[in-house]
Amino acid sequence: YIYIYIYIYIYIYIYISIKLQYYELRFRASILPQILLVIISLSIFANIGVCLYATAIALSTVTPFGYEICIVIMGVVCTSYTAMGGMRAVVWTDLFQFIVMMVGILIYIIAGIIQAGGLGNVISIAEKGQRLEFFNMNPSLYERHNFYNTITFGAFFHAVLFSSSQINLQRISSVKTLEDAK
């Protein structure tokens, strides 16, 4: 999470809301931002498509509508509230989404513990299946999960995810102060 604080300071200090502005300032080139615009646009469109399609499949199973209608409805609703409420609406939607996800995870965990017959049974089942392996300090690169490759991969993964994502940049730029951005 060190990357978050470094990039928050950079983005707030130079007051940008689009990654291309940063690349333009950083590299002082005119062709690089145009190339990156195409790449970032394709990435965002693919991400939006996957998110809309996955949500539409879930909605179409619980509603009488087909997934095509669900995609149109979600697109209209999201575009409308963003156009009416701006970035503030996006921030509140992110907060609501976070709360719904955390409540869902909590319900899922509680239901799993109840179904397994208690927390003790969950732990014993995990031990029998060799799923409880905390702090495996074996430095082998050929092992799937150990302390070192998990920390290293996690650091690089989160650095990219939180520091250079256009979505996170817009979240940072939608608040007024550095404290709110943190």
mmCIF file of C-alpha atoms in Angstrom:
data_model
loop_
_atom_site.group_PDB
_atom_site.id
_atom_site.type_symbol
_atom_site.label_atom_id
_atom_site.label_comp_id
_atom_site.label_asym_id
_atom_site.label_seq_id
_atom_site.Cartn_x
_atom_site.Cartn_y
_atom_site.Cartn_z
ATOM 1 C CA TYR A 1 0.000 0.000 0.000
ATOM 2 C CA ILE A 2 3.057 2.236 -0.067
ATOM 3 C CA TYR A 3 2.427 2.714 -3.786
ATOM 4 C CA ILE A 4 -1.008 4.119 -3.047
ATOM 5 C CA TYR A 5 0.419 6.894 -0.890
ATOM 6 C CA ILE A 6 3.190 7.717 -3.366
ATOM 7 C CA TYR A 7 0.830 7.981 -6.315
ATOM 8 C CA ILE A 8 -1.886 9.778 -4.357
ATOM 9 C CA TYR A 9 0.622 12.534 -3.583
ATOM 10 C CA ILE A 10 1.683 12.709 -7.227
ATOM 11 C CA TYR A 11 -1.854 12.765 -8.627
ATOM 12 C CA ILE A 12 -3.157 15.284 -6.080
ATOM 13 C CA TYR A 13 -0.073 17.518 -6.413
ATOM 14 C CA ILE A 14 -0.216 17.830 -10.206
ATOM 15 C CA TYR A 15 -4.045 17.798 -10.176
ATOM 16 C CA ILE A 16 -4.856 15.377 -12.974
ATOM 17 C CA SER A 17 -7.852 13.156 -13.556
ATOM 18 C CA ILE A 18 -6.715 11.220 -16.634
ATOM 19 C CA LYS A 19 -3.628 9.008 -16.872
ATOM 20 C CA LEU A 20 -2.784 10.463 -20.246
ATOM 21 C CA GLN A 21 -2.228 13.870 -18.652
ATOM 22 C CA TYR A 22 0.385 12.310 -16.383
ATOM 23 C CA TYR A 23 2.139 10.583 -19.290
ATOM 24 C CA GLU A 24 2.134 13.808 -21.275
ATOM 25 C CA LEU A 25 3.716 15.694 -18.386
ATOM 26 C CA ARG A 26 6.137 12.896 -17.562
ATOM 27 C CA PHE A 27 7.460 12.047 -21.019
ATOM 28 C CA ARG A 28 6.815 15.357 -22.833
ATOM 29 C CA ALA A 29 5.883 13.460 -25.974
ATOM 30 C CA SER A 30 2.899 13.891 -28.236
ATOM 31 C CA ILE A 31 2.713 10.437 -29.836
ATOM 32 C CA LEU A 32 3.004 8.355 -26.639
ATOM 33 C CA PRO A 33 -0.234 9.665 -25.078
ATOM 34 C CA GLN A 34 -2.071 8.955 -28.332
ATOM 35 C CA ILE A 35 -0.815 5.366 -28.429
ATOM 36 C CA LEU A 36 -1.667 4.933 -24.763
ATOM 37 C CA LEU A 37 -5.122 6.411 -25.383
ATOM 38 C CA VAL A 38 -5.894 3.593 -27.802
ATOM 39 C CA ILE A 39 -4.493 0.927 -25.467
ATOM 40 C CA ILE A 40 -6.258 2.293 -22.375
ATOM 41 C CA SER A 41 -9.532 2.726 -24.270
ATOM 42 C CA LEU A 42 -9.444 -0.881 -25.462
ATOM 43 C CA SER A 43 -8.657 -2.040 -21.939
ATOM 44 C CA ILE A 44 -11.502 -0.025 -20.401
ATOM 45 C CA PHE A 45 -14.012 -1.123 -23.045
ATOM 46 C CA ALA A 46 -13.048 -4.766 -22.540
ATOM 47 C CA ASN A 47 -13.343 -4.365 -18.770
ATOM 48 C CA ILE A 48 -16.748 -2.674 -19.033
ATOM 49 C CA GLY A 49 -17.943 -5.363 -21.427
ATOM 50 C CA VAL A 50 -16.912 -8.192 -19.119
ATOM 51 C CA CYS A 51 -18.428 -6.472 -16.064
ATOM 52 C CA LEU A 52 -21.706 -5.715 -17.841
ATOM 53 C CA TYR A 53 -21.965 -9.202 -19.304
ATOM 54 C CA ALA A 54 -21.228 -10.969 -16.006
ATOM 55 C CA THR A 55 -23.742 -8.814 -14.146
ATOM 56 C CA ALA A 56 -26.326 -9.245 -16.904
ATOM 57 C CA ILE A 57 -26.032 -13.026 -16.701
ATOM 58 C CA ALA A 58 -26.607 -12.876 -12.931
ATOM 59 C CA LEU A 59 -29.571 -10.506 -13.333
ATOM 60 C CA SER A 60 -31.116 -12.499 -16.160
ATOM 61 C CA THR A 61 -31.230 -15.601 -13.968
ATOM 62 C CA VAL A 62 -33.264 -13.842 -11.259
ATOM 63 C CA THR A 63 -35.428 -11.645 -13.510
ATOM 64 C CA PRO A 64 -37.660 -12.455 -16.470
ATOM 65 C CA PHE A 65 -35.463 -10.353 -18.798
ATOM 66 C CA GLY A 66 -32.810 -11.667 -21.169
ATOM 67 C CA TYR A 67 -29.205 -10.651 -20.697
ATOM 68 C CA GLU A 68 -29.353 -8.207 -23.634
ATOM 69 C CA ILE A 69 -32.160 -6.240 -21.948
ATOM 70 C CA CYS A 70 -30.275 -6.342 -18.629
ATOM 71 C CA ILE A 71 -27.167 -4.875 -20.303
ATOM 72 C CA VAL A 72 -29.206 -2.017 -21.776
ATOM 73 C CA ILE A 73 -30.971 -1.334 -18.461
ATOM 74 C CA MET A 74 -27.695 -1.309 -16.502
ATOM 75 C CA GLY A 75 -26.034 0.924 -19.080
ATOM 76 C CA VAL A 76 -28.887 3.441 -18.992
ATOM 77 C CA VAL A 77 -29.102 3.462 -15.187
ATOM 78 C CA CYS A 78 -25.344 3.834 -14.645
ATOM 79 C CA THR A 79 -24.977 6.502 -17.319
ATOM 80 C CA SER A 80 -27.954 8.420 -15.932
ATOM 81 C CA TYR A 81 -26.837 8.542 -12.314
ATOM 82 C CA THR A 82 -23.273 9.396 -13.329
ATOM 83 C CA ALA A 83 -24.494 12.203 -15.616
ATOM 84 C CA MET A 84 -26.821 13.582 -12.940
ATOM 85 C CA GLY A 85 -24.568 13.137 -9.920
ATOM 86 C CA GLY A 86 -21.100 13.325 -11.443
ATOM 87 C CA MET A 87 -18.109 11.877 -9.656
ATOM 88 C CA ARG A 88 -19.861 12.291 -6.315
ATOM 89 C CA ALA A 89 -22.451 9.733 -7.430
ATOM 90 C CA VAL A 90 -19.647 7.402 -8.475
ATOM 91 C CA VAL A 91 -17.970 7.691 -5.063
ATOM 92 C CA TRP A 92 -21.251 6.969 -3.242
ATOM 93 C CA THR A 93 -21.916 4.041 -5.564
ATOM 94 C CA ASP A 94 -18.448 2.665 -4.808
ATOM 95 C CA LEU A 95 -19.182 2.956 -1.087
ATOM 96 C CA PHE A 96 -22.536 1.201 -1.483
ATOM 97 C CA GLN A 97 -20.906 -1.529 -3.586
ATOM 98 C CA PHE A 98 -18.230 -2.017 -0.922
ATOM 99 C CA ILE A 99 -20.854 -2.368 1.819
ATOM 100 C CA VAL A 100 -22.921 -4.836 -0.220
ATOM 101 C CA MET A 101 -19.831 -6.916 -1.015
ATOM 102 C CA MET A 102 -18.649 -7.007 2.601
ATOM 103 C CA VAL A 103 -22.115 -7.979 3.875
ATOM 104 C CA GLY A 104 -22.314 -10.672 1.177
ATOM 105 C CA ILE A 105 -18.906 -12.060 2.121
ATOM 106 C CA LEU A 106 -19.865 -12.084 5.799
ATOM 107 C CA ILE A 107 -23.134 -13.905 5.051
ATOM 108 C CA TYR A 108 -21.263 -16.399 2.860
ATOM 109 C CA ILE A 109 -18.686 -17.101 5.589
ATOM 110 C CA ILE A 110 -21.345 -17.505 8.282
ATOM 111 C CA ALA A 111 -23.431 -19.805 6.063
ATOM 112 C CA GLY A 112 -20.352 -21.909 5.278
ATOM 113 C CA ILE A 113 -19.435 -22.249 8.941
ATOM 114 C CA ILE A 114 -23.003 -23.245 9.829
ATOM 115 C CA GLN A 115 -23.176 -25.751 6.958
ATOM 116 C CA ALA A 116 -19.863 -27.331 8.004
ATOM 117 C CA GLY A 117 -21.054 -27.721 11.586
ATOM 118 C CA GLY A 118 -19.045 -25.002 13.288
ATOM 119 C CA LEU A 119 -15.681 -23.296 13.074
ATOM 120 C CA GLY A 120 -13.900 -26.295 14.590
ATOM 121 C CA ASN A 121 -15.133 -28.531 11.775
ATOM 122 C CA VAL A 122 -14.071 -25.966 9.168
ATOM 123 C CA ILE A 123 -10.531 -25.949 10.560
ATOM 124 C CA SER A 124 -10.340 -29.756 10.814
ATOM 125 C CA ILE A 125 -11.621 -30.185 7.240
ATOM 126 C CA ALA A 126 -9.050 -27.648 6.015
ATOM 127 C CA GLU A 127 -6.270 -29.455 7.890
ATOM 128 C CA LYS A 128 -7.292 -32.823 6.412
ATOM 129 C CA GLY A 129 -7.220 -31.331 2.925
ATOM 130 C CA GLN A 130 -3.845 -29.688 3.669
ATOM 131 C CA ARG A 131 -5.265 -26.217 3.069
ATOM 132 C CA LEU A 132 -3.881 -24.631 6.237
ATOM 133 C CA GLU A 133 -0.281 -23.779 5.540
ATOM 134 C CA PHE A 134 0.548 -20.466 7.168
ATOM 135 C CA PHE A 135 3.957 -18.861 6.790
ATOM 136 C CA ASN A 136 5.560 -21.451 4.555
ATOM 137 C CA MET A 137 9.082 -20.017 4.606
ATOM 138 C CA ASN A 138 10.527 -22.356 1.970
ATOM 139 C CA PRO A 139 12.280 -20.032 -0.532
ATOM 140 C CA SER A 140 11.843 -22.418 -3.480
ATOM 141 C CA LEU A 141 10.625 -20.762 -6.673
ATOM 142 C CA TYR A 142 9.037 -24.034 -7.763
ATOM 143 C CA GLU A 143 6.529 -24.083 -4.924
ATOM 144 C CA ARG A 144 3.121 -22.651 -5.753
ATOM 145 C CA HIS A 145 2.528 -20.679 -2.565
ATOM 146 C CA ASN A 146 5.107 -19.667 -0.045
ATOM 147 C CA PHE A 147 5.676 -16.536 1.985
ATOM 148 C CA TYR A 148 8.211 -14.955 -0.366
ATOM 149 C CA ASN A 149 6.524 -15.403 -3.730
ATOM 150 C CA THR A 150 3.143 -14.434 -2.263
ATOM 151 C CA ILE A 151 4.514 -11.181 -0.823
ATOM 152 C CA THR A 152 6.511 -10.391 -3.981
ATOM 153 C CA PHE A 153 3.638 -11.088 -6.362
ATOM 154 C CA GLY A 154 1.200 -9.251 -4.103
ATOM 155 C CA ALA A 155 3.413 -6.164 -4.010
ATOM 156 C CA PHE A 156 3.733 -5.967 -7.797
ATOM 157 C CA PHE A 157 0.079 -6.831 -8.402
ATOM 158 C CA HIS A 158 -1.183 -4.165 -6.018
ATOM 159 C CA ALA A 159 1.316 -1.631 -7.332
ATOM 160 C CA VAL A 160 -0.190 -1.924 -10.804
ATOM 161 C CA LEU A 161 -3.765 -2.247 -9.596
ATOM 162 C CA PHE A 162 -3.814 0.723 -7.237
ATOM 163 C CA SER A 163 -1.242 3.093 -8.681
ATOM 164 C CA SER A 164 -1.846 3.081 -12.410
ATOM 165 C CA SER A 165 -5.512 2.220 -12.812
ATOM 166 C CA GLN A 166 -7.608 4.892 -14.521
ATOM 167 C CA ILE A 167 -10.534 3.955 -12.287
ATOM 168 C CA ASN A 168 -8.502 4.533 -9.111
ATOM 169 C CA LEU A 169 -7.084 7.757 -10.523
ATOM 170 C CA GLN A 170 -10.609 9.064 -11.059
ATOM 171 C CA ARG A 171 -11.562 8.032 -7.523
ATOM 172 C CA ILE A 172 -8.565 9.930 -6.171
ATOM 173 C CA SER A 173 -9.283 13.019 -8.260
ATOM 174 C CA SER A 174 -12.967 13.067 -7.298
ATOM 175 C CA VAL A 175 -12.235 14.084 -3.710
ATOM 176 C CA LYS A 176 -11.037 17.513 -2.653
ATOM 177 C CA THR A 177 -8.321 16.867 -0.102
ATOM 178 C CA LEU A 178 -5.394 14.527 0.305
ATOM 179 C CA GLU A 179 -6.859 13.140 3.536
ATOM 180 C CA ASP A 180 -10.105 12.213 1.754
ATOM 181 C CA ALA A 181 -8.134 10.504 -1.012
ATOM 182 C CA LYS A 182 -6.321 8.305 1.511
#
